[in-house]
PDB file of C-alpha atoms and ligand atoms in Angstrom:
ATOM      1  CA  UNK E   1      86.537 101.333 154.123  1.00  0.00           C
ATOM      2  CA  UNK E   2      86.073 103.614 150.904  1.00  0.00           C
ATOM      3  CA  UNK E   3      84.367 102.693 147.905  1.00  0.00           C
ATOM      4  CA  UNK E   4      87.421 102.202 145.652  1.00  0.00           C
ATOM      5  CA  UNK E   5      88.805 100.253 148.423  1.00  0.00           C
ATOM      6  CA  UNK E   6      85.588  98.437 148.507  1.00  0.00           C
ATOM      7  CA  UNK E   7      85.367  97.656 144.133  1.00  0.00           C
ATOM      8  CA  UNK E   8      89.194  97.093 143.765  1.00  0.00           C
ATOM      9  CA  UNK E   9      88.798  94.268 146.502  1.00  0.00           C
ATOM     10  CA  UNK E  10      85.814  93.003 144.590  1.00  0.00           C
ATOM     11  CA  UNK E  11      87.427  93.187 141.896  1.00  0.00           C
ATOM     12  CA  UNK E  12      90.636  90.999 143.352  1.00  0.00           C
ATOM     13  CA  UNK E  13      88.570  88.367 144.234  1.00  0.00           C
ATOM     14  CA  UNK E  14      86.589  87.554 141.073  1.00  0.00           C
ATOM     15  CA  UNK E  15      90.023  87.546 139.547  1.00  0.00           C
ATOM     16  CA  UNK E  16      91.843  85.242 141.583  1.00  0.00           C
ATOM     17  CA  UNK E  17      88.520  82.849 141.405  1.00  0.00           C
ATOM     18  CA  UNK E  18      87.821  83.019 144.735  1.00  0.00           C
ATOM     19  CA  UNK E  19      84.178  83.635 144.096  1.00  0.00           C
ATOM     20  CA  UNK E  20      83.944  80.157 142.477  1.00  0.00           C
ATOM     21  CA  UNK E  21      80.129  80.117 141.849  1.00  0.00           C
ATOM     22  CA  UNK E  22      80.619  82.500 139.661  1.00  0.00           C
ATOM     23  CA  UNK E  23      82.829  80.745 137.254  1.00  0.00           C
ATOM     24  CA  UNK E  24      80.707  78.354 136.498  1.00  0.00           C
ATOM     25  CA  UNK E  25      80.022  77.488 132.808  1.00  0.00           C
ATOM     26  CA  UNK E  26      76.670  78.336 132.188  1.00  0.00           C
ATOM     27  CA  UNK E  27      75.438  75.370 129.775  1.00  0.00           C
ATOM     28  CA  UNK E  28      71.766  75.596 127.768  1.00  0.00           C
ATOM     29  CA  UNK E  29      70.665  72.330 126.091  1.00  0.00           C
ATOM     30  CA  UNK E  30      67.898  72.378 123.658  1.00  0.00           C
ATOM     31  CA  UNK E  31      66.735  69.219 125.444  1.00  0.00           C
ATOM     32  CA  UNK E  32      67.477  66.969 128.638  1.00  0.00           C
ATOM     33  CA  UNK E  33      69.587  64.078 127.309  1.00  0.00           C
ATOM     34  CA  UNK E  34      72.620  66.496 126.189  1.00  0.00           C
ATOM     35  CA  UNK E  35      72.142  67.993 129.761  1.00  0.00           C
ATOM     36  CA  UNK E  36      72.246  64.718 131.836  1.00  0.00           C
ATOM     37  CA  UNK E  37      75.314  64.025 129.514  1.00  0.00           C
ATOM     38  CA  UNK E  38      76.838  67.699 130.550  1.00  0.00           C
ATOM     39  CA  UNK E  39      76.157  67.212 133.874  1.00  0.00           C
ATOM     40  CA  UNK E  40      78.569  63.546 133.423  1.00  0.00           C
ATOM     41  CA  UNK E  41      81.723  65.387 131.926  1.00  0.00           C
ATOM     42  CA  UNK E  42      81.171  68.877 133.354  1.00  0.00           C
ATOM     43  CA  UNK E  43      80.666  68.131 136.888  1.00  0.00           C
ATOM     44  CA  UNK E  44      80.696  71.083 139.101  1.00  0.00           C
ATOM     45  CA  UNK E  45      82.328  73.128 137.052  1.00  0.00           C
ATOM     46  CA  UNK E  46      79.293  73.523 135.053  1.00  0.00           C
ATOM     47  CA  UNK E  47      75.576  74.877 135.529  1.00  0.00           C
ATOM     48  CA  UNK E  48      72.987  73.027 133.260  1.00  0.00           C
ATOM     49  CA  UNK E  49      69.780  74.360 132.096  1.00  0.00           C
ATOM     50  CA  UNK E  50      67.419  73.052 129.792  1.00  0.00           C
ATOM     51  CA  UNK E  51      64.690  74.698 127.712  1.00  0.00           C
ATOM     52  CA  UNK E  52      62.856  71.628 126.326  1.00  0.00           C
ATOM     53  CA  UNK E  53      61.732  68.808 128.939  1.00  0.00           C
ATOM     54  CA  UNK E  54      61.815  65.102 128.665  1.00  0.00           C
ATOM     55  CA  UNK E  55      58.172  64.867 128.655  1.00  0.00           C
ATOM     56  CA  UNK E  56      57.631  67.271 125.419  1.00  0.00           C
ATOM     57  CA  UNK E  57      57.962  66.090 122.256  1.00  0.00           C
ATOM     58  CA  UNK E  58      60.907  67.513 121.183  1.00  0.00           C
ATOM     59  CA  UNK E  59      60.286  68.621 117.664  1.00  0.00           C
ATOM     60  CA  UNK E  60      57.610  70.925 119.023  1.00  0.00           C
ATOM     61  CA  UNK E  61      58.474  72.880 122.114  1.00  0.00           C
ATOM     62  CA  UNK E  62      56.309  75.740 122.943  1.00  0.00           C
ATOM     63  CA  UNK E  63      58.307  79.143 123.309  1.00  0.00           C
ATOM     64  CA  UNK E  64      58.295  80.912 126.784  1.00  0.00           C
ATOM     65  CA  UNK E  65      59.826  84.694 127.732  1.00  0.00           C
ATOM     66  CA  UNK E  66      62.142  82.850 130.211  1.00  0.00           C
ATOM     67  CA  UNK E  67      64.137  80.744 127.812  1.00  0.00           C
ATOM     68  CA  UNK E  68      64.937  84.296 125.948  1.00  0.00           C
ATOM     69  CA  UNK E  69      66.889  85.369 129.313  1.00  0.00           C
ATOM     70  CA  UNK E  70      68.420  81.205 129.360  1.00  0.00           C
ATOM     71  CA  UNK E  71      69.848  81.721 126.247  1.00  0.00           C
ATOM     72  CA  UNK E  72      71.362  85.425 126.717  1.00  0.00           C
ATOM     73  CA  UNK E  73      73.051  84.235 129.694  1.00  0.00           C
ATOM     74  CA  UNK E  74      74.469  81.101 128.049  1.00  0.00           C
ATOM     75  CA  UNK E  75      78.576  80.178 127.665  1.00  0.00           C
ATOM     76  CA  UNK E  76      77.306  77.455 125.633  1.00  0.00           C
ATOM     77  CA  UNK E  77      74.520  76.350 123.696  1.00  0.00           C
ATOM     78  CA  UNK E  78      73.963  72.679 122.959  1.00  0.00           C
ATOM     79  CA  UNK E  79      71.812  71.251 119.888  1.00  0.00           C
ATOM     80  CA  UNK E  80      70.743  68.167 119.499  1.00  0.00           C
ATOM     81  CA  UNK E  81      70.210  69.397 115.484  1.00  0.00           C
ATOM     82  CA  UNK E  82      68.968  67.756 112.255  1.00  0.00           C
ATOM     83  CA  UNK E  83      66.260  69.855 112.124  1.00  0.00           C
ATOM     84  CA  UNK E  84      64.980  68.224 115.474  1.00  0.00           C
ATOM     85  CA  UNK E  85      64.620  71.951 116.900  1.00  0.00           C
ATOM     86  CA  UNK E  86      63.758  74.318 113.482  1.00  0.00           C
ATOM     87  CA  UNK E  87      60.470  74.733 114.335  1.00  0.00           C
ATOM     88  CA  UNK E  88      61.065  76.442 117.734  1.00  0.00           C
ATOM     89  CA  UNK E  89      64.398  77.624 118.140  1.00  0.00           C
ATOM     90  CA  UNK E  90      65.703  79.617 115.700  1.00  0.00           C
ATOM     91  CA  UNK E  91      63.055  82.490 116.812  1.00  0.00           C
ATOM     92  CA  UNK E  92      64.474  82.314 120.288  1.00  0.00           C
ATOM     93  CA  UNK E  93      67.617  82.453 119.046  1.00  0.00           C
ATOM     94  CA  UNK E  94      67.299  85.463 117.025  1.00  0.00           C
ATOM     95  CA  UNK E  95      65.989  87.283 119.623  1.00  0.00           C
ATOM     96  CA  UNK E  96      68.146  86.211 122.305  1.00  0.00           C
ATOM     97  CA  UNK E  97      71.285  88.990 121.483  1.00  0.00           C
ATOM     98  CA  UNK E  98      73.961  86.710 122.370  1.00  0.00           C
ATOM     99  CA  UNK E  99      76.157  86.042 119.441  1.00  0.00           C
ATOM    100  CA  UNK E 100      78.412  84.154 120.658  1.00  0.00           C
ATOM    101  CA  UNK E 101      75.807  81.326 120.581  1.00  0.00           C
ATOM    102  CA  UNK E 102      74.472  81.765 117.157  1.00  0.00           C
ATOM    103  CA  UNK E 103      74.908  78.692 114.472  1.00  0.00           C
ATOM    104  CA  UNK E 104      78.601  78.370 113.634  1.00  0.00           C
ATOM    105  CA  UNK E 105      79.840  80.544 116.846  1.00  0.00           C
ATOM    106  CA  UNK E 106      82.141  79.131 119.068  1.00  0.00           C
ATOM    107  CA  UNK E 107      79.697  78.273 121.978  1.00  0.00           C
ATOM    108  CA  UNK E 108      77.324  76.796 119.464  1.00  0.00           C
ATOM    109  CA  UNK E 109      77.571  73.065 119.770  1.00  0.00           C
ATOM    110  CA  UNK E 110      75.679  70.936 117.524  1.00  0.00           C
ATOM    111  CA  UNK E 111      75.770  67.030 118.591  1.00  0.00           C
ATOM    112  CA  UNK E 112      74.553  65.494 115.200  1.00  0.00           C
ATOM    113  CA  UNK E 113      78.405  66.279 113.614  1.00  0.00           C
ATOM    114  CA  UNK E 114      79.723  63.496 115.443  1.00  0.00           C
ATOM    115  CA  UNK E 115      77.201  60.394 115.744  1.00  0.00           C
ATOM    116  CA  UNK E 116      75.952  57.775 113.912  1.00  0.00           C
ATOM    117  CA  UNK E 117      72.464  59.087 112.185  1.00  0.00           C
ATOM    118  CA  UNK E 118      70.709  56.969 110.863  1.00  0.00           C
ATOM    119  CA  UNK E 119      67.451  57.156 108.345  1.00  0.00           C
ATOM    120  CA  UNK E 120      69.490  59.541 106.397  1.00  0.00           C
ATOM    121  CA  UNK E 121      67.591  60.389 103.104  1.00  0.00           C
ATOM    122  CA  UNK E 122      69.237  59.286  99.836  1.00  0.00           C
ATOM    123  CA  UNK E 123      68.154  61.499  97.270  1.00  0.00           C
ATOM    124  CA  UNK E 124      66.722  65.223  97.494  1.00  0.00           C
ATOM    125  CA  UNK E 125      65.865  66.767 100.655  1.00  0.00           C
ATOM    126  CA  UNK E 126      62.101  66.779 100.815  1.00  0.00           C
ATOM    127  CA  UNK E 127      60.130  68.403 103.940  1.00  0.00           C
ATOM    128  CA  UNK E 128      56.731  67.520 101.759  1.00  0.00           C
ATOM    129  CA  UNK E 129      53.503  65.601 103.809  1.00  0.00           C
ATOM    130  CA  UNK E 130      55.537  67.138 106.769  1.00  0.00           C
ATOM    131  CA  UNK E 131      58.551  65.011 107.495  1.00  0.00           C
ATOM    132  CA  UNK E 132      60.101  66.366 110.696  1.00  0.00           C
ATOM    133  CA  UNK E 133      63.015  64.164 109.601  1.00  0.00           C
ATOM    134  CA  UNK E 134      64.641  65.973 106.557  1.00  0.00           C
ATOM    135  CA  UNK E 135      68.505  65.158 107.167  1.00  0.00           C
ATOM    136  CA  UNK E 136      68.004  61.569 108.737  1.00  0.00           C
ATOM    137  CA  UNK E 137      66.595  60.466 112.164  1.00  0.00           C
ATOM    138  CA  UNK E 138      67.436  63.120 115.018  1.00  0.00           C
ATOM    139  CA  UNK E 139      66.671  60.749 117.996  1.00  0.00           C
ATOM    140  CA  UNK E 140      70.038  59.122 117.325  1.00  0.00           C
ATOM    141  CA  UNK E 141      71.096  59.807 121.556  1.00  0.00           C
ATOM    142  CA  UNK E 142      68.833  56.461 122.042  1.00  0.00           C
ATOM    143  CA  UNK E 143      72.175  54.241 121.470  1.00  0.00           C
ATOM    144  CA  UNK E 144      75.115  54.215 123.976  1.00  0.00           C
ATOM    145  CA  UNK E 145      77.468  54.509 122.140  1.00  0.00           C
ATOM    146  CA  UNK E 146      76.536  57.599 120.526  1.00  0.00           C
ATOM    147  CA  UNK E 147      75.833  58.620 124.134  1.00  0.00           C
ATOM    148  CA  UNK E 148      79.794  58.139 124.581  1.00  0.00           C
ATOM    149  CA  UNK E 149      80.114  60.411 121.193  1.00  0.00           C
ATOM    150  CA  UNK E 150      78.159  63.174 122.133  1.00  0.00           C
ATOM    151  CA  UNK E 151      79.907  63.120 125.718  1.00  0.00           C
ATOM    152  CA  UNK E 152      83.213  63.151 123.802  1.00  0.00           C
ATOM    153  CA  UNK E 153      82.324  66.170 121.697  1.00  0.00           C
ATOM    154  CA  UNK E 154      80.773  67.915 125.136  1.00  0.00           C
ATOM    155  CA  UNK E 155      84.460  67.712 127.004  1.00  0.00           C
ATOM    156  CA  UNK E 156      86.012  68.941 123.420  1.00  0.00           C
ATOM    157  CA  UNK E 157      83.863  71.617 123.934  1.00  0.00           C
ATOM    158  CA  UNK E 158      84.171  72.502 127.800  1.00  0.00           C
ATOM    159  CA  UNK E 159      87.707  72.191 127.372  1.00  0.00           C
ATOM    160  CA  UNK E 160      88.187  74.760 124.584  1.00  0.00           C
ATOM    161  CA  UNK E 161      85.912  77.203 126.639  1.00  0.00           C
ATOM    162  CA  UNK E 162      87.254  76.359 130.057  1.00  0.00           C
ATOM    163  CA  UNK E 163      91.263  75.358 129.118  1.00  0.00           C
ATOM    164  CA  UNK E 164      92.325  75.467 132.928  1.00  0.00           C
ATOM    165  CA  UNK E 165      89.647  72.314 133.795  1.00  0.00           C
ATOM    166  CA  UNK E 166      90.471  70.046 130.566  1.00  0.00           C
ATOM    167  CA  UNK E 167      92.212  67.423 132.957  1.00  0.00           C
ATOM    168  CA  UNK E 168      89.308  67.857 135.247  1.00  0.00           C
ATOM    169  CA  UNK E 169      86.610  67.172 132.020  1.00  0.00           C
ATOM    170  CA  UNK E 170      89.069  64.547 130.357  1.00  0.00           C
ATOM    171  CA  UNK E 171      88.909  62.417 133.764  1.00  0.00           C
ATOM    172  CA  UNK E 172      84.963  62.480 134.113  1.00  0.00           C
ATOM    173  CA  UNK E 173      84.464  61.722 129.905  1.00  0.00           C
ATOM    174  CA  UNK E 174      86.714  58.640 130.836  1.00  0.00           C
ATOM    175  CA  UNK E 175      84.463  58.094 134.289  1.00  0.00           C
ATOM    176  CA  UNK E 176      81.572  58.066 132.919  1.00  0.00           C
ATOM    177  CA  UNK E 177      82.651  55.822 129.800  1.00  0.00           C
ATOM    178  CA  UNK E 178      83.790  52.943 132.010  1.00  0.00           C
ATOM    179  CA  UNK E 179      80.110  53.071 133.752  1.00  0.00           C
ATOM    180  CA  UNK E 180      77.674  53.254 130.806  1.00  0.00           C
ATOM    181  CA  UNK E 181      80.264  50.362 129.278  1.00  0.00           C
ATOM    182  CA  UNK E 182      79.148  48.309 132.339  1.00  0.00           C
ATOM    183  CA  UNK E 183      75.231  49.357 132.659  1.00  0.00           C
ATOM    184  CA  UNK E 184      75.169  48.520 128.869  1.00  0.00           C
ATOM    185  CA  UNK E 185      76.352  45.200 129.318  1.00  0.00           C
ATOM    186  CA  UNK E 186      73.710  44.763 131.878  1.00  0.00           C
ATOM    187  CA  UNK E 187      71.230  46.335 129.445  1.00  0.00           C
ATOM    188  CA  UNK E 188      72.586  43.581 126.153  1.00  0.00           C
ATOM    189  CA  UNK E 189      72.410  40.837 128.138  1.00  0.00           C
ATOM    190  CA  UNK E 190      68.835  41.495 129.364  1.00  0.00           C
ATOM    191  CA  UNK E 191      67.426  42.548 125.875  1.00  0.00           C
ATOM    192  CA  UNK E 192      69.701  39.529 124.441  1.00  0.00           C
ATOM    193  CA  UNK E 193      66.548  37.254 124.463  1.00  0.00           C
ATOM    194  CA  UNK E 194      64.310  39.226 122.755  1.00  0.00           C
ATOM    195  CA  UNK E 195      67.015  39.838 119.440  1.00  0.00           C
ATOM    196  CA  UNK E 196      65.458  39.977 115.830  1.00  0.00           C
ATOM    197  CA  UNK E 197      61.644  40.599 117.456  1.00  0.00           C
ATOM    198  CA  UNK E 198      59.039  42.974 115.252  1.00  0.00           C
ATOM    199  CA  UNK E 199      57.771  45.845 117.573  1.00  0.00           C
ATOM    200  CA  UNK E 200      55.574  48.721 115.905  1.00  0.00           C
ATOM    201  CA  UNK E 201      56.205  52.441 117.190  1.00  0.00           C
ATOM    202  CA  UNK E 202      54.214  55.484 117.146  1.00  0.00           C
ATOM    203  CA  UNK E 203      56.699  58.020 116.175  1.00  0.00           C
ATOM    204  CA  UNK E 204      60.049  57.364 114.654  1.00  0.00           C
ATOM    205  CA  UNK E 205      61.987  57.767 117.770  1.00  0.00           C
ATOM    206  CA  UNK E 206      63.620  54.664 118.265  1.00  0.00           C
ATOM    207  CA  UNK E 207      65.690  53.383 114.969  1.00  0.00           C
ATOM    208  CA  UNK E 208      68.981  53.839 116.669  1.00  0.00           C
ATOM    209  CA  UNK E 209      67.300  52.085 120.162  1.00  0.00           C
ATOM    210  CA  UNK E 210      66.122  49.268 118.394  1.00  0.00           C
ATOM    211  CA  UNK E 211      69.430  48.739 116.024  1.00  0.00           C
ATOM    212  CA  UNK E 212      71.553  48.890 119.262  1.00  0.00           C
ATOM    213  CA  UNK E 213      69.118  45.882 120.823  1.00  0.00           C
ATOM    214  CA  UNK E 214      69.050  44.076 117.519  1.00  0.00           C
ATOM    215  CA  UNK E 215      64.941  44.848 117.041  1.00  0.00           C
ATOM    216  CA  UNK E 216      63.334  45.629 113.951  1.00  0.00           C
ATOM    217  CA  UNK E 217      60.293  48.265 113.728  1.00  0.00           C
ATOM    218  CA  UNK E 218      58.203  46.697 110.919  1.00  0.00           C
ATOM    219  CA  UNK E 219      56.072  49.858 111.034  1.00  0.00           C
ATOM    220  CA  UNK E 220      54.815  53.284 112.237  1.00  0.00           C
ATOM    221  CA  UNK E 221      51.878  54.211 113.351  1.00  0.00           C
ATOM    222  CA  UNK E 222      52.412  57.714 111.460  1.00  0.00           C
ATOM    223  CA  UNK E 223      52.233  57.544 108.389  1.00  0.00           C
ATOM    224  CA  UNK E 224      55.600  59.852 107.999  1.00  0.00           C
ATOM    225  CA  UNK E 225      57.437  61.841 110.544  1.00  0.00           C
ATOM    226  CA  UNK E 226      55.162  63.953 112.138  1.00  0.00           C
ATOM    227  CA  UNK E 227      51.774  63.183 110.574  1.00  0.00           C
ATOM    228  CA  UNK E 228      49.306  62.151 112.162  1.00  0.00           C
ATOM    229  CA  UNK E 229      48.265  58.326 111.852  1.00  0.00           C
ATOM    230  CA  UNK E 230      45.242  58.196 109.230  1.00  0.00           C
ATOM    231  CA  UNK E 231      42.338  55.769 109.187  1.00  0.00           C
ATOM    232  CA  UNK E 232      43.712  53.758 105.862  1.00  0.00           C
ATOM    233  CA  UNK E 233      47.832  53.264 107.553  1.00  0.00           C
ATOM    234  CA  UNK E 234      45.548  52.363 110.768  1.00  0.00           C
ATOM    235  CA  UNK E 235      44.101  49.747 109.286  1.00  0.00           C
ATOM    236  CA  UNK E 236      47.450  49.024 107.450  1.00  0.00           C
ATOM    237  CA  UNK E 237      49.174  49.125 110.515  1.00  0.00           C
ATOM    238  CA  UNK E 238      46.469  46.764 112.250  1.00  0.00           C
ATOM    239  CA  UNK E 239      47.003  44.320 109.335  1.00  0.00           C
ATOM    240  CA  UNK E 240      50.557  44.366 109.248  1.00  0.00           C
ATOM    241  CA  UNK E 241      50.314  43.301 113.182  1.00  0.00           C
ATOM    242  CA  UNK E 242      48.608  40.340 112.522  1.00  0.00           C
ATOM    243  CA  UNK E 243      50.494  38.931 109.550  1.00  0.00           C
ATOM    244  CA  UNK E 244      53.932  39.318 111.077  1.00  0.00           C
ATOM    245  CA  UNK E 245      52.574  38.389 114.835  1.00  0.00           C
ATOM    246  CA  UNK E 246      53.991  41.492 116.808  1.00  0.00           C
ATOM    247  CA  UNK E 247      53.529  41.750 120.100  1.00  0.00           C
ATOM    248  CA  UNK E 248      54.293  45.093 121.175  1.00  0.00           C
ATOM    249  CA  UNK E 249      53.682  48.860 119.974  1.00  0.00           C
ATOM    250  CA  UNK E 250      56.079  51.525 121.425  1.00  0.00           C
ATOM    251  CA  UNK E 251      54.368  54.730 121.669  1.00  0.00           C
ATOM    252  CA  UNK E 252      55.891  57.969 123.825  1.00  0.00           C
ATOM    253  CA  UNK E 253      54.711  59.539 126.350  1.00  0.00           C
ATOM    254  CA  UNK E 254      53.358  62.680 124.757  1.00  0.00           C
ATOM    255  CA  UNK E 255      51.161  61.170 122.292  1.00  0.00           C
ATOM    256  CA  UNK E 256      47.252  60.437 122.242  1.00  0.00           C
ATOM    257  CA  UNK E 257      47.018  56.476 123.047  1.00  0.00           C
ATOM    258  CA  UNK E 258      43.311  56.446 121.050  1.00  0.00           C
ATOM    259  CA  UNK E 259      45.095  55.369 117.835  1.00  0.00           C
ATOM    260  CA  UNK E 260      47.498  52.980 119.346  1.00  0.00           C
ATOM    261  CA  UNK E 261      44.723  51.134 121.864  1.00  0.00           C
ATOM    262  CA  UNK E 262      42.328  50.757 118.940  1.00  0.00           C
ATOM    263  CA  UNK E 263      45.199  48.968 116.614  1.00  0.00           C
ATOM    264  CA  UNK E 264      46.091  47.010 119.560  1.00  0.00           C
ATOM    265  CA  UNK E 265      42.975  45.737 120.877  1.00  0.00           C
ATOM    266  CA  UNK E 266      41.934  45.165 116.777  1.00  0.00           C
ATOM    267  CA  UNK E 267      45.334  43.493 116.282  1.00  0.00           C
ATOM    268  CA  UNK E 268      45.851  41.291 119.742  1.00  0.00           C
ATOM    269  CA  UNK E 269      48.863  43.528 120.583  1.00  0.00           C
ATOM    270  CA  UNK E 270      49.976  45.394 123.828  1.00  0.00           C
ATOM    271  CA  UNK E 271      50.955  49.360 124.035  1.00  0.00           C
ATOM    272  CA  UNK E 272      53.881  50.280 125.936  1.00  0.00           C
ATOM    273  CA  UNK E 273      54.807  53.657 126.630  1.00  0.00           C
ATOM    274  CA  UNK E 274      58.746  53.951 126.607  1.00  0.00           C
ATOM    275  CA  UNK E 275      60.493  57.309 127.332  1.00  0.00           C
ATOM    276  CA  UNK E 276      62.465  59.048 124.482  1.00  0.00           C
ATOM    277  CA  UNK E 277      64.175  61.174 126.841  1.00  0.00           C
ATOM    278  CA  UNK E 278      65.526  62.017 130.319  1.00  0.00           C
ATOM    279  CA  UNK E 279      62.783  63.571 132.151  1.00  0.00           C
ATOM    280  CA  UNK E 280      60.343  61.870 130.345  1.00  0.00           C
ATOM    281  CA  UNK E 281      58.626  60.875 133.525  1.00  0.00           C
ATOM    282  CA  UNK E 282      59.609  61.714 137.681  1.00  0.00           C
ATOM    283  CA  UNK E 283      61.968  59.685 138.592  1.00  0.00           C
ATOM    284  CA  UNK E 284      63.854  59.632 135.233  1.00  0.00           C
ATOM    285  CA  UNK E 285      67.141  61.583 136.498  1.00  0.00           C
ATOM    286  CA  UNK E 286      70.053  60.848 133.933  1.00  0.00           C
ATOM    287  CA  UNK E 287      70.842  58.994 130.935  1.00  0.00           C
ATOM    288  CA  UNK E 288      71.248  56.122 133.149  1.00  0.00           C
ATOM    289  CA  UNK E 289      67.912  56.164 134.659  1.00  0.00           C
ATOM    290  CA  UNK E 290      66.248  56.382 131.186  1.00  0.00           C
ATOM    291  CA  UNK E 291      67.649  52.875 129.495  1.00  0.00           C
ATOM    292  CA  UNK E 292      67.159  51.197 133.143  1.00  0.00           C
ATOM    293  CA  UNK E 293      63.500  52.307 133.026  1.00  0.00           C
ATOM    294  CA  UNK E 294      63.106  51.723 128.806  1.00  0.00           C
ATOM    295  CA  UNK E 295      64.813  48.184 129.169  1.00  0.00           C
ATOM    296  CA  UNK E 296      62.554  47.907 131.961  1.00  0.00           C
ATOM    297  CA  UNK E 297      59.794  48.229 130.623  1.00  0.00           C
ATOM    298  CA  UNK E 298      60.460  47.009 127.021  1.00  0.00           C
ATOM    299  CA  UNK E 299      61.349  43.527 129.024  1.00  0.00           C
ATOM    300  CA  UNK E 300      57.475  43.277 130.652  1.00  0.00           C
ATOM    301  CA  UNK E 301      55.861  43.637 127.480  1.00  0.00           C
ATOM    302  CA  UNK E 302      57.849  41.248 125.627  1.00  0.00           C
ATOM    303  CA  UNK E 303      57.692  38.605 127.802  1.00  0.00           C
TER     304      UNK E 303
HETATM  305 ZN1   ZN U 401      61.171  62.794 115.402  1.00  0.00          ZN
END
């Protein structure tokens, strides 16, 4: 066989799609949860990479060589935005050369346009004492139903980029709607005893957890987004335990538990380490995985 024989047949079959593999979308997420929710709507027609992992905190993700080559490669870029990502990926992005990903390009996909955020700020934008929170709360994927949201905006998006599987998208967004509608009646009706309780958190991760539950955090063991707790909020925090009777501090994963054992032991209150994200821990697969093992958990320490 010659070599023109040998490229035009090549050739044929990447063009008729034989060489499926190869068609794949190639998805980057700045973190897991809008991955687990690619993998939902996208299915096989999609390859899914990460850069941050469930077990990092997400505002600070420490740049690596490897997610330069991630993000050249990418069809599609997913943000989870906010702000939640400023402090590490605009560099990579910069230096990525692929345009087509860049804020405002078409394979740029920015979640926060279509969910519910709450904690937004009501007057000036202030990034002062550090708030990592400037344009409202950027944890907001803790709530189903902006789960369901972002998935909708994810097959939007897979559909404009990949027209010929927009049936194929369309039928796993409505898939995977009917089952987290079921696993988050399961979830309600096991939370439903504990409506109305007081829990303190570490970080501000979980206003949009808690308001789906129908908790209330009565404080944070930072004093703001992103600073660390001080001895005076300690001891407010400690205080503010005992006069309102809470049981339980949330604190994630990726956090020193000094600060939050002292205030409970000096308060009578139990830690409880709850995942913000998929991949927080083994184990902790999809979206799925990550309430189970939260509600889970959350249901121990508040019995
Ligand atoms: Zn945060």
């Amino acid at each position: 066989m010659n070599r023109a024989l040998v490229f035009s047949l090549i050739a044929a079959l990447i063009g008729s799609g034989s060489l499926a593999a190869a068609e794949k979308l190639n998805v980057v997420t700045a973190t897991q949860d809008p991955a687990s929710l690619t993998r939902e709507v996208g299915g096989d027609r999609v390859e899914v990479t990460s850069i941050g992992k469930g077990y990092q905190d997400p505002h600070f993700i420490e740049p690596k060589p490897s997610f330069l080559l991630l993000l050249r490669k990418a069809d599609l870029l997913e943000v989870v935005g906010l702000d939640l990502e400023i402090g590490w990926l605009p560099p990579l992005l910069e230096q990525s050369r692929n345009p087509k990903i860049l804020p405002g390009a078409a394979a740029y996909l920015d979640l926060s346009r279509g969910v519910e955020i709450l904690d937004r700020p009501a007057g000036a934008i202030n990034r002062s004492m550090g708030d990592v929170h400037p344009f409202g709360n950027p944890h907001y994927w803790l709530d189903p139903a902006n789960a369901v949201r972002m998935a909708i905006q994810i097959q939007q998006k897979l559909a404009e980029l990949r027209p010929g599987d927009a049936a194929y998208f369309a039928q796993r967004l409505n898939d995977f709607k009917l089952r987290i509608n079921d696993a988050n009646k399961r979830w309600l009706a096991d939370m439903a005893p504990y409506r109305g309780a007081k829990i303190v958190t570490y970080h501000p991760s979980w206003p949009n957890f808690v308001k789906h539950f129908g908790l209330q955090v009565a404080g944070t063991i930072e004093p703001k987004p992103g600073i660390p707790p001080s001895p005076s909020h300690t001891l407010e925090i400690i205080n503010l335990i005992k006069q309102q009777n809470i049981k339980v501090i949330i604190m994630e994963p990726y956090f020193d538990r000094k600060t939050p054992d002292f205030i409970a032991e000096k308060a009578g209150a139990k830690v409880v380490v709850l995942y913000p994200s998929v991949g927080g821990k083994s184990g902790l697969d999809d979206y799925f995985k990550l309430f189970d093992a939260n509600v889970n958990e959350l249901l121990k320490a508040l019995k």
